[in-house]
mmCIF file of C-alpha atoms in Angstrom:
data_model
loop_
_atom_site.group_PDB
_atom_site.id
_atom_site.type_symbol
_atom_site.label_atom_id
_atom_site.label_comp_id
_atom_site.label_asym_id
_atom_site.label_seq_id
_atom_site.Cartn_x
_atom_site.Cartn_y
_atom_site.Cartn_z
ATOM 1 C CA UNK A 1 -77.402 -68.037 -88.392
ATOM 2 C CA UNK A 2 -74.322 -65.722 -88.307
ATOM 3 C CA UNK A 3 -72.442 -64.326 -90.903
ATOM 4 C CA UNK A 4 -68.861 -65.766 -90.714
ATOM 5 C CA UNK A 5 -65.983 -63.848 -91.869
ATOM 6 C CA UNK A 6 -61.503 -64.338 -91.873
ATOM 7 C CA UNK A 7 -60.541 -61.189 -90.154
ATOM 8 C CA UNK A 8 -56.893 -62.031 -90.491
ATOM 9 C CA UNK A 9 -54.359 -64.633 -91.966
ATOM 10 C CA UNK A 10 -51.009 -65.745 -91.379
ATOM 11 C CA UNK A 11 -48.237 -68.138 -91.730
ATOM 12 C CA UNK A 12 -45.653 -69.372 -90.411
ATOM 13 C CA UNK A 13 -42.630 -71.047 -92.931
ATOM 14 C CA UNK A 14 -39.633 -72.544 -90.491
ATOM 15 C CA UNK A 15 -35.991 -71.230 -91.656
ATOM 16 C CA UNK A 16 -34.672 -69.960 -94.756
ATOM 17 C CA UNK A 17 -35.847 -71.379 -98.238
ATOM 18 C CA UNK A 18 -34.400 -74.584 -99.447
ATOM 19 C CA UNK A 19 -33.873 -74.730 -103.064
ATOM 20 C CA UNK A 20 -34.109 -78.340 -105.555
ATOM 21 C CA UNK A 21 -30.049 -78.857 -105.089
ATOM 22 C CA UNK A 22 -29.963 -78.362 -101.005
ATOM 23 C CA UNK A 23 -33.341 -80.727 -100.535
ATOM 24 C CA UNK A 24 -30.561 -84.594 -99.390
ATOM 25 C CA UNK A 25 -28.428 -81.807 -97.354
ATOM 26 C CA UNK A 26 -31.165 -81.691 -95.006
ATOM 27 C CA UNK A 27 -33.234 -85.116 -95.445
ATOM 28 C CA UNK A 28 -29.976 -86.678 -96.236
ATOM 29 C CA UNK A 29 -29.283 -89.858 -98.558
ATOM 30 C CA UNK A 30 -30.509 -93.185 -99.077
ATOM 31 C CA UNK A 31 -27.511 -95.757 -98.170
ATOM 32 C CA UNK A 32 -25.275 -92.690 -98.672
ATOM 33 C CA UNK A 33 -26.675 -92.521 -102.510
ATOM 34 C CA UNK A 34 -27.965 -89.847 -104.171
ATOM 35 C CA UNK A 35 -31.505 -89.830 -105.401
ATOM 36 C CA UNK A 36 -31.743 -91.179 -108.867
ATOM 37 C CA UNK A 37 -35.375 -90.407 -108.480
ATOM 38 C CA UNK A 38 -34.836 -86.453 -107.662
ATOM 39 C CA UNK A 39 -34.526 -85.618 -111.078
ATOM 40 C CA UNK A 40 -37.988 -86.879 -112.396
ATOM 41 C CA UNK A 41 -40.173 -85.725 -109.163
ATOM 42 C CA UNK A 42 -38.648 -82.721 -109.626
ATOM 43 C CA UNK A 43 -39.141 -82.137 -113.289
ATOM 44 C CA UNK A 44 -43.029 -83.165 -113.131
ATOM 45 C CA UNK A 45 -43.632 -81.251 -109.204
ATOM 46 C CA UNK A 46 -42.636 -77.857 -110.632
ATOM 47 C CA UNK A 47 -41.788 -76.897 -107.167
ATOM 48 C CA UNK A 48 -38.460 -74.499 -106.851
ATOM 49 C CA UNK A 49 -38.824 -74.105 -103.384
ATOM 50 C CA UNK A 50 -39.386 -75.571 -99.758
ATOM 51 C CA UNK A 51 -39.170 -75.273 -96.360
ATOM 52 C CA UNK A 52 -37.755 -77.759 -93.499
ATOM 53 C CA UNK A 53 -37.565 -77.380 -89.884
ATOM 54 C CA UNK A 54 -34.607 -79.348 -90.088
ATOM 55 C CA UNK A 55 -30.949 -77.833 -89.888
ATOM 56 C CA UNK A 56 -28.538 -79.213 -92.169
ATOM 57 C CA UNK A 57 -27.624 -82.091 -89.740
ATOM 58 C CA UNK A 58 -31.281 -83.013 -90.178
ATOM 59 C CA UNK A 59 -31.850 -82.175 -86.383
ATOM 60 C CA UNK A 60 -35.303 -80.546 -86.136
ATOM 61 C CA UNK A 61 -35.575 -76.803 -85.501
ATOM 62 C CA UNK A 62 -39.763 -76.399 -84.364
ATOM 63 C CA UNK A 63 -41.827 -78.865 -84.118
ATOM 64 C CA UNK A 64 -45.169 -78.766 -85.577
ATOM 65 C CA UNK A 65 -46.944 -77.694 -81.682
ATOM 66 C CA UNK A 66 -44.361 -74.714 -82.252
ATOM 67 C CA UNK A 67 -44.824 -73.881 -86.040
ATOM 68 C CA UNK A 68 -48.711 -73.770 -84.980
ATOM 69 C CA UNK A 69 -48.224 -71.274 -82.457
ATOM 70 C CA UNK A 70 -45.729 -69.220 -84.667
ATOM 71 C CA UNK A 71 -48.661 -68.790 -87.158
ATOM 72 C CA UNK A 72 -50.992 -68.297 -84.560
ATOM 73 C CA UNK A 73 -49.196 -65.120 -82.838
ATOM 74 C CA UNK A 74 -48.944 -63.501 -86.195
ATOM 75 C CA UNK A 75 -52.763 -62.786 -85.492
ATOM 76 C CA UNK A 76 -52.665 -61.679 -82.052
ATOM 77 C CA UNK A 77 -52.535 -57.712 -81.614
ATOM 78 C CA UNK A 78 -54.169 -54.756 -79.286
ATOM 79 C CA UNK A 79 -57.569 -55.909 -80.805
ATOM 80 C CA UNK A 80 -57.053 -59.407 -80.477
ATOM 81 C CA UNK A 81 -55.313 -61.147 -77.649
ATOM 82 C CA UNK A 82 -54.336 -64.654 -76.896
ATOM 83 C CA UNK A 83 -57.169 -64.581 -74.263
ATOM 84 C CA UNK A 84 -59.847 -63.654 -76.653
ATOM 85 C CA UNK A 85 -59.981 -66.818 -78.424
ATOM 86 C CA UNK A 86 -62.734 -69.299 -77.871
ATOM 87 C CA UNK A 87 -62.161 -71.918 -80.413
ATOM 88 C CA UNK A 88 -59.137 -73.416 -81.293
ATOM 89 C CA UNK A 89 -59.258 -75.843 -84.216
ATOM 90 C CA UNK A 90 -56.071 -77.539 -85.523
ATOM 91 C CA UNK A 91 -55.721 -79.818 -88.109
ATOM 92 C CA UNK A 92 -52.349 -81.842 -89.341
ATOM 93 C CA UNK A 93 -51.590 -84.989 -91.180
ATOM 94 C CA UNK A 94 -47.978 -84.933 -88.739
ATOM 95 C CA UNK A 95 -49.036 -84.371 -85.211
ATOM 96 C CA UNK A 96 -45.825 -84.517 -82.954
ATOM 97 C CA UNK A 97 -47.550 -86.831 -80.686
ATOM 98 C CA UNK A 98 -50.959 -89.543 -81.130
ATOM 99 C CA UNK A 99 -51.961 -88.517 -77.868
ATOM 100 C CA UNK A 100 -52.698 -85.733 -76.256
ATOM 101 C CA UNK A 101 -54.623 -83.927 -79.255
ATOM 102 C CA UNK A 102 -52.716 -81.405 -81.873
ATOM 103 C CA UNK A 103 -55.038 -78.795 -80.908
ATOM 104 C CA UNK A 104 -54.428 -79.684 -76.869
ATOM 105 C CA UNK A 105 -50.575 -79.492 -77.495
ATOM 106 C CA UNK A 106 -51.411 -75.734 -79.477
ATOM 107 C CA UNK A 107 -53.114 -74.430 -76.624
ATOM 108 C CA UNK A 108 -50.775 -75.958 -74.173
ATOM 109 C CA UNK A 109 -48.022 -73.801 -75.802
ATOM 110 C CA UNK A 110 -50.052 -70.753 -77.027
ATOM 111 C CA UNK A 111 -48.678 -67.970 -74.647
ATOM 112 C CA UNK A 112 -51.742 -65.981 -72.754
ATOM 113 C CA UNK A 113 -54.423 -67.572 -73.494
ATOM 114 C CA UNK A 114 -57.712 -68.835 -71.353
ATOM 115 C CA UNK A 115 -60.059 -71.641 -71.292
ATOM 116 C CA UNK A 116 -60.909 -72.406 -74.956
ATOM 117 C CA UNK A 117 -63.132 -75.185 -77.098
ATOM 118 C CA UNK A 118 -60.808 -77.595 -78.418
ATOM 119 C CA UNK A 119 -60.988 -79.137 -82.085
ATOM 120 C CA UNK A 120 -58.349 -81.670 -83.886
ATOM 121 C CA UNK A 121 -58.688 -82.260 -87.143
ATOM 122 C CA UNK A 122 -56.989 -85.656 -88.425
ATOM 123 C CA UNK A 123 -56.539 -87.083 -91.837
ATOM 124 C CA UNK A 124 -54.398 -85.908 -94.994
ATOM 125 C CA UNK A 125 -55.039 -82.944 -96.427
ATOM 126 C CA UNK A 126 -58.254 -81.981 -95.683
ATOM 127 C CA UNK A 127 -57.257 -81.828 -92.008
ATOM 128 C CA UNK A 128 -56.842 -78.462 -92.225
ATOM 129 C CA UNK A 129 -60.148 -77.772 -94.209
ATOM 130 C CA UNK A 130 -62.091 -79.865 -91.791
ATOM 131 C CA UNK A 131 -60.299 -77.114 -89.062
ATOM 132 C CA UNK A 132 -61.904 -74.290 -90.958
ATOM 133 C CA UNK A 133 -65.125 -75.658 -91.401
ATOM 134 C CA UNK A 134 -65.485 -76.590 -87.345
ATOM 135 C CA UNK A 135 -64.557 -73.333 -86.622
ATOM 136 C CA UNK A 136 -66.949 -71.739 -89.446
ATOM 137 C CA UNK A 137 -70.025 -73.610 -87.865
ATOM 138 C CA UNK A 138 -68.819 -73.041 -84.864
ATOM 139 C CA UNK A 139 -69.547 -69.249 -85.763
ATOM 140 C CA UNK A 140 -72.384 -69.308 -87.679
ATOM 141 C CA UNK A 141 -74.605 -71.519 -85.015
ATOM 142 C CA UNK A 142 -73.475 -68.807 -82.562
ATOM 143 C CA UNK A 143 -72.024 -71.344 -79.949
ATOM 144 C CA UNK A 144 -68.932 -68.633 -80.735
ATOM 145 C CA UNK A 145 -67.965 -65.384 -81.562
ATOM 146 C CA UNK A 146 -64.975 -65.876 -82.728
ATOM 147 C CA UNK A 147 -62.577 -69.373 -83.397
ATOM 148 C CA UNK A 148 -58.752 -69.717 -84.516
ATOM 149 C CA UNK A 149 -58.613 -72.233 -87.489
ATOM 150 C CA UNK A 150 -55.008 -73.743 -88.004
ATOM 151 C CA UNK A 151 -53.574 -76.119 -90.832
ATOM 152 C CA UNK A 152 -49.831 -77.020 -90.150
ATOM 153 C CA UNK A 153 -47.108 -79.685 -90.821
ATOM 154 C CA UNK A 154 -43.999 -81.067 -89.952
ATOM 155 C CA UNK A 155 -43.460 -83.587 -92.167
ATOM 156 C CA UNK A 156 -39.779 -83.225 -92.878
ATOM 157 C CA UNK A 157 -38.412 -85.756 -89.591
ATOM 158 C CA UNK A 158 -40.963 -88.621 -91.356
ATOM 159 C CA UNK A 159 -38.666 -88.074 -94.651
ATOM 160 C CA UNK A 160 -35.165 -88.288 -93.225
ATOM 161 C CA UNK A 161 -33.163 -90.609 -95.453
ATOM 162 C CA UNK A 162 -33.392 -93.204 -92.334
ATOM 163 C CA UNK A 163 -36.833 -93.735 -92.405
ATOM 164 C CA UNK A 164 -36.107 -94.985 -95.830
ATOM 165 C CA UNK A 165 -33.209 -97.380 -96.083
ATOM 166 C CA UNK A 166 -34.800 -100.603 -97.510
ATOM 167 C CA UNK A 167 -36.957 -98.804 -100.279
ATOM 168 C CA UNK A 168 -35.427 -99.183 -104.019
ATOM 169 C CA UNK A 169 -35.722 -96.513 -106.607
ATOM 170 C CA UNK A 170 -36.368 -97.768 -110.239
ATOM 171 C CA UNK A 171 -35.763 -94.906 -112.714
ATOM 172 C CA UNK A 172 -36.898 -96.677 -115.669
ATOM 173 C CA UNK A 173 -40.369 -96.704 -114.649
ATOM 174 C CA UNK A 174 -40.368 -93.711 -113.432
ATOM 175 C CA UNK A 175 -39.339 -92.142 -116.724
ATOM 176 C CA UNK A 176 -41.926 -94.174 -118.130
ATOM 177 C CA UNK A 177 -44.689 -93.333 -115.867
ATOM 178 C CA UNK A 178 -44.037 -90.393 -113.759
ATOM 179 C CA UNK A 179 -47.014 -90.694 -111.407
ATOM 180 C CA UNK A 180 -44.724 -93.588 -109.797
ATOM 181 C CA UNK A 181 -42.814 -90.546 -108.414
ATOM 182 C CA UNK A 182 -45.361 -89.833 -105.457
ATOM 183 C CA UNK A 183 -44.558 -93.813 -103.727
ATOM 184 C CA UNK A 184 -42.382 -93.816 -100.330
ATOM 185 C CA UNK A 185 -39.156 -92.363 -100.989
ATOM 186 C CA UNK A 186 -40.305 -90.257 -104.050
ATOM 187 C CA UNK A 187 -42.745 -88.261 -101.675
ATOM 188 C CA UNK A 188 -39.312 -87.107 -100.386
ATOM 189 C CA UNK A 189 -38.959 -84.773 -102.472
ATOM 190 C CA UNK A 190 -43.069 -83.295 -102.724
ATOM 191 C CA UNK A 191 -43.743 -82.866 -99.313
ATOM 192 C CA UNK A 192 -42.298 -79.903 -96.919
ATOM 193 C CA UNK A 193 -43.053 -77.958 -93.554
ATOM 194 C CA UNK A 194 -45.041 -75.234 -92.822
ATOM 195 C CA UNK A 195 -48.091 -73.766 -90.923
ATOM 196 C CA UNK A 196 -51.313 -70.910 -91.690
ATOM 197 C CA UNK A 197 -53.864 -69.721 -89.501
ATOM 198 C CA UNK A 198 -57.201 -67.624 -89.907
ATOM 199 C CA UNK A 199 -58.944 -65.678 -87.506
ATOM 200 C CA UNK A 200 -62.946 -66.315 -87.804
ATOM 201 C CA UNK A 201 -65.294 -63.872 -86.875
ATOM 202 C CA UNK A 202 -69.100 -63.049 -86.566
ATOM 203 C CA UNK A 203 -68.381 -59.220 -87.786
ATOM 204 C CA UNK A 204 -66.113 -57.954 -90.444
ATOM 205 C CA UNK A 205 -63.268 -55.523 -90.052
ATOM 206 C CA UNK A 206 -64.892 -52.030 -90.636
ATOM 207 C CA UNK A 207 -61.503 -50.438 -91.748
ATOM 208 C CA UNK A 208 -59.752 -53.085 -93.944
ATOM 209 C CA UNK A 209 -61.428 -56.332 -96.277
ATOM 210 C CA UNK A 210 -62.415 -59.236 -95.521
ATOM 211 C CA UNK A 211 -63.467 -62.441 -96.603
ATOM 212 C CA UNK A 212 -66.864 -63.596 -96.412
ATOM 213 C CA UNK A 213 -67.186 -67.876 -95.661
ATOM 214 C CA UNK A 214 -70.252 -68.465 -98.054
ATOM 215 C CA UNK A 215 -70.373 -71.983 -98.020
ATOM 216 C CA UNK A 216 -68.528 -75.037 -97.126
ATOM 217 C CA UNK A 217 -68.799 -78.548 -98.740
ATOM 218 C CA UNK A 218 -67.100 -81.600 -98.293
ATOM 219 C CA UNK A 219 -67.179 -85.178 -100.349
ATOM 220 C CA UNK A 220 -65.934 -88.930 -99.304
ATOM 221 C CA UNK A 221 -65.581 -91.060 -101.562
ATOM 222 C CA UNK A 222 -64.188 -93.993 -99.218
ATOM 223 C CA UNK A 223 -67.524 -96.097 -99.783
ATOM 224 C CA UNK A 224 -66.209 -96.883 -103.632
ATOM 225 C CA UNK A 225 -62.289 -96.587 -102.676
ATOM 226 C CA UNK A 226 -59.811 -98.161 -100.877
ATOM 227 C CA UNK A 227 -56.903 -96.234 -99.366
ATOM 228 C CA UNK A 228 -54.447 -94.829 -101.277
ATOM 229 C CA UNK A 229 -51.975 -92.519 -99.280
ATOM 230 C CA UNK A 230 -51.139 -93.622 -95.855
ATOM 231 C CA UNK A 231 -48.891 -94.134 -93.158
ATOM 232 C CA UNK A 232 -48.648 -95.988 -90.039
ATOM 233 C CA UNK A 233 -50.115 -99.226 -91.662
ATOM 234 C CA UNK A 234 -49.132 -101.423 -94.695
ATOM 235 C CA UNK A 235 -51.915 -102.515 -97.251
ATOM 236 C CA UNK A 236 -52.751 -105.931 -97.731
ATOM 237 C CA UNK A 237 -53.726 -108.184 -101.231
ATOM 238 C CA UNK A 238 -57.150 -107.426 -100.556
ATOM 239 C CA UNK A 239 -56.527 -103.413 -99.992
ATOM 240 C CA UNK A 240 -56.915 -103.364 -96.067
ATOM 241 C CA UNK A 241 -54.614 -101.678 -94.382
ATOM 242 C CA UNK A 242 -52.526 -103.538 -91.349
ATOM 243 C CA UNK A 243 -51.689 -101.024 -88.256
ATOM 244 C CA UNK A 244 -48.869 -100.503 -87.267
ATOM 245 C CA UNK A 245 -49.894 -101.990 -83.826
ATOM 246 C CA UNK A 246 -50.396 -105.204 -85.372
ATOM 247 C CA UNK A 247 -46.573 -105.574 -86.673
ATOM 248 C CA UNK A 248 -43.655 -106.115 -84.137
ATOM 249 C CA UNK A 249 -41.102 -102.982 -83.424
ATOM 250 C CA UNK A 250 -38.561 -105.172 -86.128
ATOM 251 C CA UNK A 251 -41.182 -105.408 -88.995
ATOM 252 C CA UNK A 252 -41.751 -101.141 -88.343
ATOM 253 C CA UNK A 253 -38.151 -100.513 -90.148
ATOM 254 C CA UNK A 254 -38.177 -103.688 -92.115
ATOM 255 C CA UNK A 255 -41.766 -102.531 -94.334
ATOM 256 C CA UNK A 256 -40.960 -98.999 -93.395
ATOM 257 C CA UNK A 257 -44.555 -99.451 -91.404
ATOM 258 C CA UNK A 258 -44.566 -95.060 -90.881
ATOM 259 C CA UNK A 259 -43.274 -94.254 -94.061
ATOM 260 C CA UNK A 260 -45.975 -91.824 -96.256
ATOM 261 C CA UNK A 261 -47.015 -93.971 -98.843
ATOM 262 C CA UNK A 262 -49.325 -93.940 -101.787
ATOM 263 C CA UNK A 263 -50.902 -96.521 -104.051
ATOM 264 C CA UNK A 264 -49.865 -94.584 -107.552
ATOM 265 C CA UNK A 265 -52.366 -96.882 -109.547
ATOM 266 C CA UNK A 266 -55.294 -95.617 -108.104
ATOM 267 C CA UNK A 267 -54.285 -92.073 -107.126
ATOM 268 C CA UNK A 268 -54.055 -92.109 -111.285
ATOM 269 C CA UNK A 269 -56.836 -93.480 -111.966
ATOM 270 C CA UNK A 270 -59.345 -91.677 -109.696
ATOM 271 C CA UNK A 271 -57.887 -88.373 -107.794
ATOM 272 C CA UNK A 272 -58.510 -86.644 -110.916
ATOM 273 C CA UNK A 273 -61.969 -87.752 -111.993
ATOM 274 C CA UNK A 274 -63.110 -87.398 -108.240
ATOM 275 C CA UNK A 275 -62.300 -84.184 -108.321
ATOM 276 C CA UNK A 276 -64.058 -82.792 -110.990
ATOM 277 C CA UNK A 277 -67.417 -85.558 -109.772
ATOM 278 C CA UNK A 278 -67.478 -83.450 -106.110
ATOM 279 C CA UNK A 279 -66.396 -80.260 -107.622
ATOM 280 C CA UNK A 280 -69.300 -79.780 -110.013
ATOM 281 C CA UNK A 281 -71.321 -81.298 -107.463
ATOM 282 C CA UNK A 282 -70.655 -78.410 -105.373
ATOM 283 C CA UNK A 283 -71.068 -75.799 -107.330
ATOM 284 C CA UNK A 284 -74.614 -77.189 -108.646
ATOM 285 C CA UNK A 285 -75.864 -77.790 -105.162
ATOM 286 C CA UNK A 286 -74.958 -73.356 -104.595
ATOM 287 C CA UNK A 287 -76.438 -72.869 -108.464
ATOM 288 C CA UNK A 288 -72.508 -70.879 -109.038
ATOM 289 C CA UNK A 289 -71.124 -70.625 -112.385
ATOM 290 C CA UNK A 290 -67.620 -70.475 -113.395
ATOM 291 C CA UNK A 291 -67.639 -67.643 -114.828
ATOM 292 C CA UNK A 292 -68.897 -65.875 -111.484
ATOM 293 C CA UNK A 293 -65.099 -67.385 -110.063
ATOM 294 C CA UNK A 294 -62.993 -64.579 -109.691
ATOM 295 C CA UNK A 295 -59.820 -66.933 -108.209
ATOM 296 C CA UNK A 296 -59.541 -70.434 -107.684
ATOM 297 C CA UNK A 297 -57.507 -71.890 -105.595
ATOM 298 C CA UNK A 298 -56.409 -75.611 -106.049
ATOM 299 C CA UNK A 299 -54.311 -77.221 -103.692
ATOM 300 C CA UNK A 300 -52.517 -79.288 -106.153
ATOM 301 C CA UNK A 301 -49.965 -82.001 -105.233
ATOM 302 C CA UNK A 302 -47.647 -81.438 -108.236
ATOM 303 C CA UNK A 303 -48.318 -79.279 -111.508
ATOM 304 C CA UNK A 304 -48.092 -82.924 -112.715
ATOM 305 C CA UNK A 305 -52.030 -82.391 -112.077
ATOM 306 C CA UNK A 306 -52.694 -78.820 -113.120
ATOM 307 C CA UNK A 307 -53.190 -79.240 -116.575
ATOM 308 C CA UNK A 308 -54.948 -82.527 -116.480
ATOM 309 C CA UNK A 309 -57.108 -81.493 -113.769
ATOM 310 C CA UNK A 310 -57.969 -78.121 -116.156
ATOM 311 C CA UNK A 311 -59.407 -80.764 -119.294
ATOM 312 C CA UNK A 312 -61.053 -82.847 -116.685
ATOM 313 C CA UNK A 313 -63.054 -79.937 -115.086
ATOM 314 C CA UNK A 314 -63.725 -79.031 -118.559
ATOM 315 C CA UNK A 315 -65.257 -82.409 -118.879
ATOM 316 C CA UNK A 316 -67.899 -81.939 -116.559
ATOM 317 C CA UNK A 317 -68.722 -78.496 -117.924
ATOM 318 C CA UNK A 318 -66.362 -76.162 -115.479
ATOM 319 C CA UNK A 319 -63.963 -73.940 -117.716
ATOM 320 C CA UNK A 320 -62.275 -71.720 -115.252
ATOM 321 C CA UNK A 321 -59.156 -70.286 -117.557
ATOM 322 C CA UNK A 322 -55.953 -71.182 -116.056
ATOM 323 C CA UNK A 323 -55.276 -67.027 -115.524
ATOM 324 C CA UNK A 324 -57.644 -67.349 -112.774
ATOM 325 C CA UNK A 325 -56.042 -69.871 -110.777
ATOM 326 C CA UNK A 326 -53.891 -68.837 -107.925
ATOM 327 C CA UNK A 327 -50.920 -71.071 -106.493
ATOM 328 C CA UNK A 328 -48.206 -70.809 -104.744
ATOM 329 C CA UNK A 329 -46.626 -74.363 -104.764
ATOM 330 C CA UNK A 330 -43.043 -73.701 -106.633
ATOM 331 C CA UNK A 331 -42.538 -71.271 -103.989
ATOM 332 C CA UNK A 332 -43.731 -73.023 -100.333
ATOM 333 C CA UNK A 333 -43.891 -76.502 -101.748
ATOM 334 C CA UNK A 334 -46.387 -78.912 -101.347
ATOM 335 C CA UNK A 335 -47.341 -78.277 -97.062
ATOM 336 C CA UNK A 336 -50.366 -80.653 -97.044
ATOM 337 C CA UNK A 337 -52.872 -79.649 -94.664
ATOM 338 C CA UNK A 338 -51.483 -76.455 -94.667
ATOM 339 C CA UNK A 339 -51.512 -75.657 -98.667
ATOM 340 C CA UNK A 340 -55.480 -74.022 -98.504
ATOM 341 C CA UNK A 341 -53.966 -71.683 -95.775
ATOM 342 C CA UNK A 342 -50.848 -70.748 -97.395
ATOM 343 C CA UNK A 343 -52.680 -70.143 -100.926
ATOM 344 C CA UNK A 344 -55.509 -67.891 -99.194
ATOM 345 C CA UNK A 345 -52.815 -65.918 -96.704
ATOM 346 C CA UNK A 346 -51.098 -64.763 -99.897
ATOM 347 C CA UNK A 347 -53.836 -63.812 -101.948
ATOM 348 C CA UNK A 348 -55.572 -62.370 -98.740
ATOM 349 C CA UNK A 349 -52.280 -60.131 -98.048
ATOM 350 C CA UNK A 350 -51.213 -59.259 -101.434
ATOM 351 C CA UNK A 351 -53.670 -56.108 -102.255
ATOM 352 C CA UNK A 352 -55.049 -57.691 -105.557
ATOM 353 C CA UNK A 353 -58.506 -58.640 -103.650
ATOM 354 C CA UNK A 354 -61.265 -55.843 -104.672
ATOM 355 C CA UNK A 355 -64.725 -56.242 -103.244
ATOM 356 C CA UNK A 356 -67.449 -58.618 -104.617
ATOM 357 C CA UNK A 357 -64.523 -61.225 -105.326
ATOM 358 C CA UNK A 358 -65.453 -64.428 -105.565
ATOM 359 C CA UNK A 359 -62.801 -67.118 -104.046
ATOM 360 C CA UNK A 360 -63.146 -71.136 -104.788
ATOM 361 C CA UNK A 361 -60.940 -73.275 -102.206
ATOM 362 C CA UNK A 362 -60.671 -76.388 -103.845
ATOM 363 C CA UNK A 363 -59.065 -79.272 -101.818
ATOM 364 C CA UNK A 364 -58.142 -82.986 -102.540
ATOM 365 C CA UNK A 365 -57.143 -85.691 -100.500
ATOM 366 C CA UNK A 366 -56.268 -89.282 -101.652
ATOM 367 C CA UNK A 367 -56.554 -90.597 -98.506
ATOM 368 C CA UNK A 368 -59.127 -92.392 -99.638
ATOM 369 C CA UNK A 369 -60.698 -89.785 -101.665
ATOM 370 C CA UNK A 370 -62.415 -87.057 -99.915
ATOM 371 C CA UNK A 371 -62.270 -83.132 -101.254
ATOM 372 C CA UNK A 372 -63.196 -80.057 -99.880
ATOM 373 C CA UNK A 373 -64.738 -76.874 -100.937
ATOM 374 C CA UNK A 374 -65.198 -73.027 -99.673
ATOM 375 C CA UNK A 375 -66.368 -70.372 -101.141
ATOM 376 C CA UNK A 376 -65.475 -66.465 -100.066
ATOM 377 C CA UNK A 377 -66.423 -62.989 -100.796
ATOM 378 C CA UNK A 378 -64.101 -60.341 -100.418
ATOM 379 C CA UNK A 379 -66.559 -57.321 -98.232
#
């Protein structure tokens, strides 16, 4: 098996940065009222800023084919060209299209390139991680010397104050119990737009660092769980989901049938205690400690979760002190898929890495509860 290694990162954020008082200029508001939701999602989300590839009219600026390929170029150069690539793996919870493929509408747009293995990842938020790890495989089997790993979203259209019309905010409750602030229209003001990309390869850059893919795990819980965050479908009394294909075009707006949701009773009761369950089972399957952690890097929702998902790690016998985490969310917002990228780019580009490093990638999805894991060594 090869050694796999990310040469190169880089993102791609659409626009300027949209700060907590501009967020309705650009998604706009709910029967012409403001948010009386904002406040709390805000308070508990932590996040300062965001991006939106939306102008102020709400008319979109990229669309998430063209944030992909914006990230993408930023790792072309002289060494690396468009036509060098031979795996292309794309992964998005907000594809612009169901069919073709993300990853077919990437390469349909990505300037100069050649013949290339596709790969599109679906899902939430381990879309993106699922990307990596086809790509890492991909690699380390040798079916490929080299593969372009992509999480991106546009998620910012799906949020547009339209989409949202019938849904009624109930501030009591949420100042009561402020996980009710990630249901329909609250995830208005989480979610935001954005893309990363890594270039894998076999060999590592002889003249700068790079990061070393030691392992990558993955966990599904789905066989104990019914869905919590979805779209495209509405959930029935026995916790099915409906498609959207099974409603007419009137009942779409009426139940807001592609409106993000998320069942906040069991995202409370289990995205937490999941987490630590496949986290600890990862790092016992790779015998790592965590004091051998030198960053960890959480995609985390909200910092609604950052302490409680700190004691619940300590539950299971993983202290990693909270100086060693690494996040970015009050600055780029909460970019789904694309969060893991984001994170890594920055840390990756910001000179702090020395070698021997040891980087955890820790991502959750409450889909319907899968995480996913990487290790990497800065050589």
């Amino acid at each position: 098996m090869n050694c796999v290694y990310i040469t190169k990162a880089n993102k791609f954020l659409p626009n300027t940065p949209i700060d907590n008082d501009q967020m309705e200029a650009f998604l706009g508001k709910i029967n012409e009222a403001a948010s009386r939701a904002k406040r709390v999602v805000l308070r508990n989300n932590g996040i300062q800023t965001r991006y939106y590839a939306l102008d102020t009219q709400g008319n979109p600026t990229h669309t998430n084919t063209e944030l992909t390929c914006l990230a993408i170029e930023g790792l072309l150069d002289d060494r690396f060209r468009a036509e060098d690539i031979e795996v292309l793996s794309c992964g998005t919870s907000t594809p612009d299209t169901l069919l073709p493929s993300h990853a077919a509408m990437v390469h349909g747009l990505l300037r100069g390139s050649g013949s290339v293995e596709l790969n599109s990842s679906a899902g939430v938020c381990n879309s993106g991680m699922n990307a990596l790890k086809f790509g890492y495989l991909s690699v380390k089997a040798g079916n490929s010397s080299n593969a372009v790993c992509t999480g991106s979203e546009r998620v910012s259209t799906w949020l547009r104050a339209n989409k949202y019309e019938n849904e009624i905010q109930t501030l009591a409750l949420l100042e009561e119990h402020p996980i009710l602030a990630f249901k329909k229209d609250f995830l208005r003001f989480m979610l935001s737009d954005g893309a990363g990309a890594f270039l894998l390869e076999n060999t590592p850059l002889p003249s700068q660092d790079s990061l070393q893919i030691m392992w990558m795990e993955g966990y599904s819980y789905a066989h104990q769980l019914e869905a919590c965050m979805y779209a495209g479908g509405e959930k029935q009394s026995d916790g099915s989901l409906k498609a959207w294909s099974d409603y007419s075009p009137e009942e779409w707006l009426e139940y807001s049938i592609f409106a993000i949701k998320q069942d906040v009773k069991l995202l409370n009761e289990n995205i937490l205690v999941k987490g630590a369950e496949s986290m600890y089972a990862a790092l016992k399957k790779h015998d790592l400690s965590a004091e051998e952690i030198t960053y960890f890097l959480p995609h985390i929702s909200s910092n609604y979760f950052k302490e409680r998902l700190y004691e619940e790690l300590k539950k299971v016998g993983i202290d990693i002190p909270l100086d060693r985490w690494f996040m970015n969310l009050t600055k780029v917002g909460n970019v789904g898929s694309a969060s893991p990228y984001l994170m890594l780019e920055e840390l990756f580009n910001s000179g702090k890495l020395q070698k021997g490093d040891n980087l955890l990638l820790s991502v959750p999805e409450s889909g319907r509860f899968s995480y996913s894991y990487a290790l990497l060594k800065v050589v």
